[in-house]
């Protein structure tokens, strides 16, 4: 059952060198089914290897997708910790991890305005870091906007 307003939000998670081929196929499939724009959640340094070093063609694809209207969002730093990459980090560690990921994506030339924590695992420390660095960040059911602290609930469509 399609949403009443005809809009749907789609995020492709875990875009990184090891998943690039599958993510590109999923994105093509979405386009074939009329989904004009999606949010691509890019892991900046999986296993602490910056994405630009391992799959340069992925960077070209991401730049092309951004030019076509897709949003590029930072998806953590390395996704290295089970249960959420930021779950056990203090404020300083969270800031350093977020900034390192932003730096990797910026050096790769990717336009990143948003953030989605791996496993949607947010902490108060992570929220404080994100507020000054991103235009928005999203959880499973919420979208927060940077600067104003405005919170919007996202509605889920459930099969009837």
PDB file of N, CA and C in Angstrom, residues 62-113:
ATOM      1  N   UNK A  62      29.336   7.927  -6.314  1.00  0.00           N
ATOM      2  CA  UNK A  62      28.689   8.734  -5.279  1.00  0.00           C
ATOM      3  C   UNK A  62      28.563  10.196  -5.721  1.00  0.00           C
ATOM      4  N   UNK A  63      29.590  10.737  -6.339  1.00  0.00           N
ATOM      5  CA  UNK A  63      29.520  12.115  -6.828  1.00  0.00           C
ATOM      6  C   UNK A  63      28.434  12.243  -7.898  1.00  0.00           C
ATOM      7  N   UNK A  64      28.340  11.256  -8.760  1.00  0.00           N
ATOM      8  CA  UNK A  64      27.305  11.238  -9.801  1.00  0.00           C
ATOM      9  C   UNK A  64      25.909  11.170  -9.183  1.00  0.00           C
ATOM     10  N   UNK A  65      25.756  10.330  -8.176  1.00  0.00           N
ATOM     11  CA  UNK A  65      24.452  10.188  -7.502  1.00  0.00           C
ATOM     12  C   UNK A  65      24.084  11.494  -6.791  1.00  0.00           C
ATOM     13  N   UNK A  66      25.056  12.144  -6.160  1.00  0.00           N
ATOM     14  CA  UNK A  66      24.782  13.419  -5.480  1.00  0.00           C
ATOM     15  C   UNK A  66      24.352  14.470  -6.501  1.00  0.00           C
ATOM     16  N   UNK A  67      25.018  14.514  -7.653  1.00  0.00           N
ATOM     17  CA  UNK A  67      24.657  15.468  -8.701  1.00  0.00           C
ATOM     18  C   UNK A  67      23.254  15.201  -9.235  1.00  0.00           C
ATOM     19  N   UNK A  68      22.807  13.944  -9.164  1.00  0.00           N
ATOM     20  CA  UNK A  68      21.469  13.573  -9.634  1.00  0.00           C
ATOM     21  C   UNK A  68      20.394  13.804  -8.571  1.00  0.00           C
ATOM     22  N   UNK A  69      20.795  14.220  -7.365  1.00  0.00           N
ATOM     23  CA  UNK A  69      19.813  14.547  -6.333  1.00  0.00           C
ATOM     24  C   UNK A  69      19.800  13.658  -5.114  1.00  0.00           C
ATOM     25  N   UNK A  70      20.577  12.583  -5.109  1.00  0.00           N
ATOM     26  CA  UNK A  70      20.635  11.740  -3.913  1.00  0.00           C
ATOM     27  C   UNK A  70      21.393  12.478  -2.809  1.00  0.00           C
ATOM     28  N   UNK A  71      21.010  12.212  -1.573  1.00  0.00           N
ATOM     29  CA  UNK A  71      21.717  12.778  -0.421  1.00  0.00           C
ATOM     30  C   UNK A  71      22.784  11.789   0.031  1.00  0.00           C
ATOM     31  N   UNK A  72      23.937  12.319   0.384  1.00  0.00           N
ATOM     32  CA  UNK A  72      25.023  11.512   0.942  1.00  0.00           C
ATOM     33  C   UNK A  72      25.071  11.823   2.428  1.00  0.00           C
ATOM     34  N   UNK A  73      24.970  10.801   3.256  1.00  0.00           N
ATOM     35  CA  UNK A  73      25.037  10.984   4.711  1.00  0.00           C
ATOM     36  C   UNK A  73      26.182  10.155   5.272  1.00  0.00           C
ATOM     37  N   UNK A  74      26.850  10.718   6.264  1.00  0.00           N
ATOM     38  CA  UNK A  74      27.903   9.979   6.962  1.00  0.00           C
ATOM     39  C   UNK A  74      27.244   8.927   7.837  1.00  0.00           C
ATOM     40  N   UNK A  75      27.754   7.701   7.750  1.00  0.00           N
ATOM     41  CA  UNK A  75      27.209   6.576   8.521  1.00  0.00           C
ATOM     42  C   UNK A  75      28.292   6.085   9.470  1.00  0.00           C
ATOM     43  N   UNK A  76      28.493   6.849  10.543  1.00  0.00           N
ATOM     44  CA  UNK A  76      29.529   6.517  11.510  1.00  0.00           C
ATOM     45  C   UNK A  76      30.909   6.836  10.979  1.00  0.00           C
ATOM     46  N   UNK A  77      31.879   6.050  11.414  1.00  0.00           N
ATOM     47  CA  UNK A  77      33.250   6.183  10.936  1.00  0.00           C
ATOM     48  C   UNK A  77      33.699   4.877  10.289  1.00  0.00           C
ATOM     49  N   UNK A  78      33.677   3.793  11.085  1.00  0.00           N
ATOM     50  CA  UNK A  78      34.210   2.530  10.574  1.00  0.00           C
ATOM     51  C   UNK A  78      33.282   1.340  10.782  1.00  0.00           C
ATOM     52  N   UNK A  79      32.204   1.529  11.522  1.00  0.00           N
ATOM     53  CA  UNK A  79      31.249   0.465  11.861  1.00  0.00           C
ATOM     54  C   UNK A  79      31.938  -0.710  12.548  1.00  0.00           C
ATOM     55  N   UNK A  80      32.971  -0.413  13.302  1.00  0.00           N
ATOM     56  CA  UNK A  80      33.780  -1.473  13.876  1.00  0.00           C
ATOM     57  C   UNK A  80      33.290  -2.077  15.180  1.00  0.00           C
ATOM     58  N   UNK A  81      32.340  -1.463  15.856  1.00  0.00           N
ATOM     59  CA  UNK A  81      31.926  -1.980  17.166  1.00  0.00           C
ATOM     60  C   UNK A  81      30.521  -2.558  17.119  1.00  0.00           C
ATOM     61  N   UNK A  82      30.369  -3.784  17.606  1.00  0.00           N
ATOM     62  CA  UNK A  82      29.018  -4.348  17.669  1.00  0.00           C
ATOM     63  C   UNK A  82      28.150  -3.554  18.643  1.00  0.00           C
ATOM     64  N   UNK A  83      26.864  -3.448  18.361  1.00  0.00           N
ATOM     65  CA  UNK A  83      25.951  -2.762  19.264  1.00  0.00           C
ATOM     66  C   UNK A  83      25.955  -1.257  19.095  1.00  0.00           C
ATOM     67  N   UNK A  84      26.587  -0.762  18.073  1.00  0.00           N
ATOM     68  CA  UNK A  84      26.616   0.680  17.834  1.00  0.00           C
ATOM     69  C   UNK A  84      27.994   1.231  18.045  1.00  0.00           C
ATOM     70  N   UNK A  85      28.513   1.841  17.027  1.00  0.00           N
ATOM     71  CA  UNK A  85      29.876   2.351  17.025  1.00  0.00           C
ATOM     72  C   UNK A  85      30.132   3.402  18.095  1.00  0.00           C
ATOM     73  N   UNK A  86      29.093   4.165  18.460  1.00  0.00           N
ATOM     74  CA  UNK A  86      29.273   5.276  19.389  1.00  0.00           C
ATOM     75  C   UNK A  86      28.763   4.974  20.802  1.00  0.00           C
ATOM     76  N   UNK A  87      28.249   3.781  21.017  1.00  0.00           N
ATOM     77  CA  UNK A  87      27.564   3.453  22.268  1.00  0.00           C
ATOM     78  C   UNK A  87      28.418   3.649  23.516  1.00  0.00           C
ATOM     79  N   UNK A  88      29.700   3.378  23.436  1.00  0.00           N
ATOM     80  CA  UNK A  88      30.542   3.454  24.639  1.00  0.00           C
ATOM     81  C   UNK A  88      31.560   4.592  24.604  1.00  0.00           C
ATOM     82  N   UNK A  89      31.358   5.536  23.676  1.00  0.00           N
ATOM     83  CA  UNK A  89      32.329   6.621  23.553  1.00  0.00           C
ATOM     84  C   UNK A  89      31.944   7.813  24.422  1.00  0.00           C
ATOM     85  N   UNK A  90      32.947   8.430  25.053  1.00  0.00           N
ATOM     86  CA  UNK A  90      32.672   9.665  25.778  1.00  0.00           C
ATOM     87  C   UNK A  90      32.588  10.809  24.764  1.00  0.00           C
ATOM     88  N   UNK A  91      32.330  12.012  25.222  1.00  0.00           N
ATOM     89  CA  UNK A  91      32.124  13.154  24.325  1.00  0.00           C
ATOM     90  C   UNK A  91      33.340  13.413  23.436  1.00  0.00           C
ATOM     91  N   UNK A  92      34.526  13.363  24.004  1.00  0.00           N
ATOM     92  CA  UNK A  92      35.740  13.606  23.222  1.00  0.00           C
ATOM     93  C   UNK A  92      35.969  12.545  22.162  1.00  0.00           C
ATOM     94  N   UNK A  93      35.769  11.286  22.529  1.00  0.00           N
ATOM     95  CA  UNK A  93      35.942  10.200  21.561  1.00  0.00           C
ATOM     96  C   UNK A  93      34.898  10.280  20.444  1.00  0.00           C
ATOM     97  N   UNK A  94      33.663  10.603  20.797  1.00  0.00           N
ATOM     98  CA  UNK A  94      32.604  10.746  19.788  1.00  0.00           C
ATOM     99  C   UNK A  94      32.949  11.880  18.830  1.00  0.00           C
ATOM    100  N   UNK A  95      33.399  12.995  19.361  1.00  0.00           N
ATOM    101  CA  UNK A  95      33.779  14.138  18.515  1.00  0.00           C
ATOM    102  C   UNK A  95      34.903  13.760  17.567  1.00  0.00           C
ATOM    103  N   UNK A  96      35.933  13.090  18.079  1.00  0.00           N
ATOM    104  CA  UNK A  96      37.062  12.702  17.228  1.00  0.00           C
ATOM    105  C   UNK A  96      36.631  11.723  16.134  1.00  0.00           C
ATOM    106  N   UNK A  97      35.763  10.763  16.459  1.00  0.00           N
ATOM    107  CA  UNK A  97      35.297   9.792  15.456  1.00  0.00           C
ATOM    108  C   UNK A  97      34.447  10.471  14.385  1.00  0.00           C
ATOM    109  N   UNK A  98      33.529  11.329  14.794  1.00  0.00           N
ATOM    110  CA  UNK A  98      32.689  12.045  13.822  1.00  0.00           C
ATOM    111  C   UNK A  98      33.549  12.934  12.937  1.00  0.00           C
ATOM    112  N   UNK A  99      34.462  13.682  13.536  1.00  0.00           N
ATOM    113  CA  UNK A  99      35.308  14.587  12.758  1.00  0.00           C
ATOM    114  C   UNK A  99      36.225  13.833  11.799  1.00  0.00           C
ATOM    115  N   UNK A 100      36.733  12.684  12.224  1.00  0.00           N
ATOM    116  CA  UNK A 100      37.587  11.883  11.338  1.00  0.00           C
ATOM    117  C   UNK A 100      36.781  11.413  10.125  1.00  0.00           C
ATOM    118  N   UNK A 101      35.565  10.962  10.346  1.00  0.00           N
ATOM    119  CA  UNK A 101      34.715  10.540   9.231  1.00  0.00           C
ATOM    120  C   UNK A 101      34.387  11.684   8.296  1.00  0.00           C
ATOM    121  N   UNK A 102      34.071  12.841   8.858  1.00  0.00           N
ATOM    122  CA  UNK A 102      33.782  14.026   8.026  1.00  0.00           C
ATOM    123  C   UNK A 102      34.993  14.401   7.182  1.00  0.00           C
ATOM    124  N   UNK A 103      36.161  14.327   7.791  1.00  0.00           N
ATOM    125  CA  UNK A 103      37.393  14.676   7.078  1.00  0.00           C
ATOM    126  C   UNK A 103      37.628  13.706   5.913  1.00  0.00           C
ATOM    127  N   UNK A 104      37.446  12.420   6.131  1.00  0.00           N
ATOM    128  CA  UNK A 104      37.623  11.427   5.058  1.00  0.00           C
ATOM    129  C   UNK A 104      36.669  11.721   3.907  1.00  0.00           C
ATOM    130  N   UNK A 105      35.402  11.987   4.224  1.00  0.00           N
ATOM    131  CA  UNK A 105      34.417  12.250   3.175  1.00  0.00           C
ATOM    132  C   UNK A 105      34.695  13.576   2.460  1.00  0.00           C
ATOM    133  N   UNK A 106      35.116  14.575   3.210  1.00  0.00           N
ATOM    134  CA  UNK A 106      35.444  15.868   2.600  1.00  0.00           C
ATOM    135  C   UNK A 106      36.637  15.722   1.661  1.00  0.00           C
ATOM    136  N   UNK A 107      37.685  15.012   2.090  1.00  0.00           N
ATOM    137  CA  UNK A 107      38.858  14.795   1.236  1.00  0.00           C
ATOM    138  C   UNK A 107      38.508  13.984  -0.012  1.00  0.00           C
ATOM    139  N   UNK A 108      37.468  13.157   0.100  1.00  0.00           N
ATOM    140  CA  UNK A 108      37.005  12.374  -1.055  1.00  0.00           C
ATOM    141  C   UNK A 108      36.138  13.217  -1.982  1.00  0.00           C
ATOM    142  N   UNK A 109      35.833  14.460  -1.572  1.00  0.00           N
ATOM    143  CA  UNK A 109      35.042  15.353  -2.405  1.00  0.00           C
ATOM    144  C   UNK A 109      33.549  15.119  -2.350  1.00  0.00           C
ATOM    145  N   UNK A 110      33.076  14.451  -1.308  1.00  0.00           N
ATOM    146  CA  UNK A 110      31.653  14.131  -1.213  1.00  0.00           C
ATOM    147  C   UNK A 110      30.890  15.198  -0.418  1.00  0.00           C
ATOM    148  N   UNK A 111      29.761  15.651  -0.944  1.00  0.00           N
ATOM    149  CA  UNK A 111      28.940  16.654  -0.254  1.00  0.00           C
ATOM    150  C   UNK A 111      28.071  15.996   0.815  1.00  0.00           C
ATOM    151  N   UNK A 112      28.469  16.123   2.057  1.00  0.00           N
ATOM    152  CA  UNK A 112      27.761  15.460   3.158  1.00  0.00           C
ATOM    153  C   UNK A 112      27.143  16.509   4.070  1.00  0.00           C
ATOM    154  N   UNK A 113      25.823  16.439   4.234  1.00  0.00           N
ATOM    155  CA  UNK A 113      25.123  17.364   5.120  1.00  0.00           C
ATOM    156  C   UNK A 113      24.428  16.641   6.271  1.00  0.00           C
TER     157      UNK A 113
END
